[in-house]
XYZ file of C-alpha atoms in Angstrom:
187
model
C 226.263 226.731 78.352
C 227.986 223.735 76.346
C 229.901 222.921 79.094
C 230.535 219.322 80.069
C 228.723 218.548 83.626
C 230.620 215.759 84.003
C 232.775 213.027 82.738
C 232.295 209.625 83.494
C 235.094 206.995 83.126
C 234.966 203.200 84.539
C 234.021 200.770 81.575
C 237.170 198.680 80.074
C 235.686 199.013 76.577
C 233.189 201.000 74.374
C 229.940 202.712 75.843
C 227.163 201.388 72.830
C 223.860 202.296 74.711
C 222.604 204.380 77.530
C 219.668 205.534 79.327
C 218.405 208.252 81.490
C 216.179 207.234 84.362
C 213.041 209.164 83.848
C 212.734 209.106 87.666
C 216.232 210.388 89.076
C 220.049 211.568 88.486
C 220.902 208.542 87.306
C 222.428 207.261 84.060
C 222.870 204.379 82.554
C 225.554 202.643 80.601
C 226.058 199.409 78.840
C 229.752 198.197 77.467
C 231.023 195.793 75.250
C 233.336 195.072 78.336
C 229.770 193.091 79.253
C 228.900 195.038 81.855
C 226.390 198.122 82.472
C 227.001 200.967 85.214
C 224.675 202.875 87.172
C 225.910 206.560 87.775
C 224.400 209.692 89.741
C 225.110 212.999 87.473
C 225.041 214.827 90.079
C 227.633 213.561 91.848
C 229.233 212.970 88.696
C 230.256 209.230 90.085
C 229.812 205.334 89.688
C 226.653 203.574 92.130
C 226.868 200.256 90.504
C 227.791 198.026 88.547
C 225.383 195.217 86.965
C 227.584 192.100 86.180
C 225.906 189.001 85.323
C 226.382 188.844 81.025
C 229.078 186.930 79.204
C 229.250 188.964 76.387
C 228.569 192.707 75.148
C 225.534 194.526 76.144
C 224.157 196.116 73.499
C 220.672 197.641 74.288
C 219.180 198.917 77.710
C 216.000 200.862 79.459
C 214.873 201.812 82.610
C 211.224 201.185 83.387
C 208.226 203.915 83.490
C 208.830 204.312 87.319
C 213.021 204.289 87.340
C 213.417 201.098 89.664
C 214.409 198.394 86.979
C 216.532 198.409 84.569
C 216.452 196.088 82.004
C 220.060 194.485 79.653
C 220.114 192.785 76.310
C 223.426 191.271 75.675
C 225.113 189.168 72.547
C 224.830 186.395 75.109
C 221.498 185.953 74.199
C 220.120 187.215 77.254
C 217.772 189.507 78.464
C 218.242 190.405 82.199
C 215.930 192.698 84.459
C 217.797 194.428 87.425
C 216.811 196.310 90.474
C 218.316 199.811 90.076
C 218.415 200.037 94.274
C 220.835 197.403 94.822
C 222.541 196.725 91.221
C 221.385 193.084 91.502
C 219.852 190.853 88.685
C 216.023 190.006 89.490
C 215.440 187.804 86.568
C 216.906 186.055 83.454
C 214.323 186.829 81.452
C 214.997 185.470 77.985
C 217.786 182.894 76.762
C 217.769 182.335 73.303
C 218.920 180.214 71.058
C 222.485 181.275 69.699
C 221.450 180.606 66.388
C 218.879 182.800 66.716
C 219.373 186.738 65.338
C 217.529 188.080 67.773
C 220.066 189.456 70.294
C 218.100 193.233 70.491
C 216.284 194.489 73.241
C 214.666 198.040 72.968
C 212.484 198.751 75.312
C 210.277 198.367 78.860
C 207.870 199.699 80.559
C 206.205 199.075 84.087
C 205.892 195.172 83.576
C 206.654 194.263 79.854
C 209.511 194.146 77.755
C 209.508 194.140 73.948
C 212.135 191.892 72.126
C 213.103 192.468 68.401
C 213.017 189.715 66.502
C 213.627 189.713 62.495
C 210.837 190.493 61.128
C 208.463 190.406 64.214
C 208.274 191.801 67.890
C 208.556 188.983 71.232
C 206.470 190.672 74.040
C 207.454 189.703 77.765
C 206.627 190.092 80.996
C 209.574 191.567 82.304
C 209.007 189.913 85.810
C 207.542 186.876 84.941
C 209.636 186.315 82.114
C 206.941 184.959 80.849
C 206.073 185.271 76.989
C 203.361 187.191 76.439
C 202.934 187.476 72.918
C 204.374 187.936 69.170
C 203.585 191.164 67.185
C 204.447 190.298 62.948
C 203.140 192.019 60.039
C 206.429 193.710 58.857
C 207.472 192.497 55.318
C 211.328 192.801 56.456
C 213.363 193.292 59.552
C 212.477 195.382 62.720
C 214.647 198.299 63.174
C 213.692 199.790 66.282
C 210.685 199.384 68.811
C 209.085 201.363 71.979
C 206.330 201.883 74.446
C 204.290 204.982 74.694
C 204.942 206.421 78.371
C 201.915 204.640 79.989
C 202.900 201.216 78.243
C 199.463 201.177 76.581
C 200.824 201.421 72.968
C 203.879 199.671 71.257
C 205.483 201.290 67.976
C 207.722 199.248 65.769
C 210.096 200.797 62.422
C 211.062 198.563 59.817
C 213.399 198.288 56.742
C 209.621 197.352 54.826
C 209.374 201.415 55.231
C 206.202 201.256 57.618
C 205.724 201.651 61.145
C 203.200 200.199 63.060
C 201.551 200.616 66.748
C 199.777 197.725 68.552
C 197.745 197.986 71.570
C 199.537 196.784 74.158
C 196.722 194.913 76.073
C 195.206 193.370 72.929
C 198.150 193.073 71.024
C 196.367 194.297 68.027
C 197.947 196.563 65.193
C 195.910 199.571 65.474
C 198.125 201.972 63.168
C 200.478 201.200 60.224
C 201.812 204.347 59.224
C 203.299 204.119 55.552
C 205.012 206.460 53.007
C 208.768 206.132 53.574
C 210.387 205.247 50.301
C 213.272 203.479 52.131
C 213.590 202.103 55.841
C 212.929 203.378 58.810
C 215.821 202.927 61.962
C 214.192 204.401 64.708
C 210.724 205.388 66.136
C 209.571 207.234 69.372
């Protein structure tokens, strides 16, 4: 119909990222106000505020089962939250402040992928342990995503290529070339 379903108000600064829960009617928003919020799309109301970051939340994503959400912040941390309680479950990554890698992009059932200049860091989202570094691009990685089953990881790069990795073996299984300029998104 093109009509506005709901208008959500509650952040005190711009919303810079959002994610739909794949298993429910929740929407998550991340803001420059250092919080993430969970919203019920059917009721049109706020369900929870996720407090804990000390700087802007620049990326967030639900896991495939919808019971966890991961947030990445300019405070150089990545946090995993319980969707049911709104409580932080794990401070996944604390990066040194001189590292330019601040963007978290995707999380599946138990893995988180973090863009890190020329590579992607793969982390266990439950334990917070580093699993692997996915390398191969000659310029900055601009986006990363998991397939729905969590078996493959795709990357997009400023070098004009995309790569697909096997999430189990961490090996590159396809290098996709043909664009004349950067690839900014992959899905």
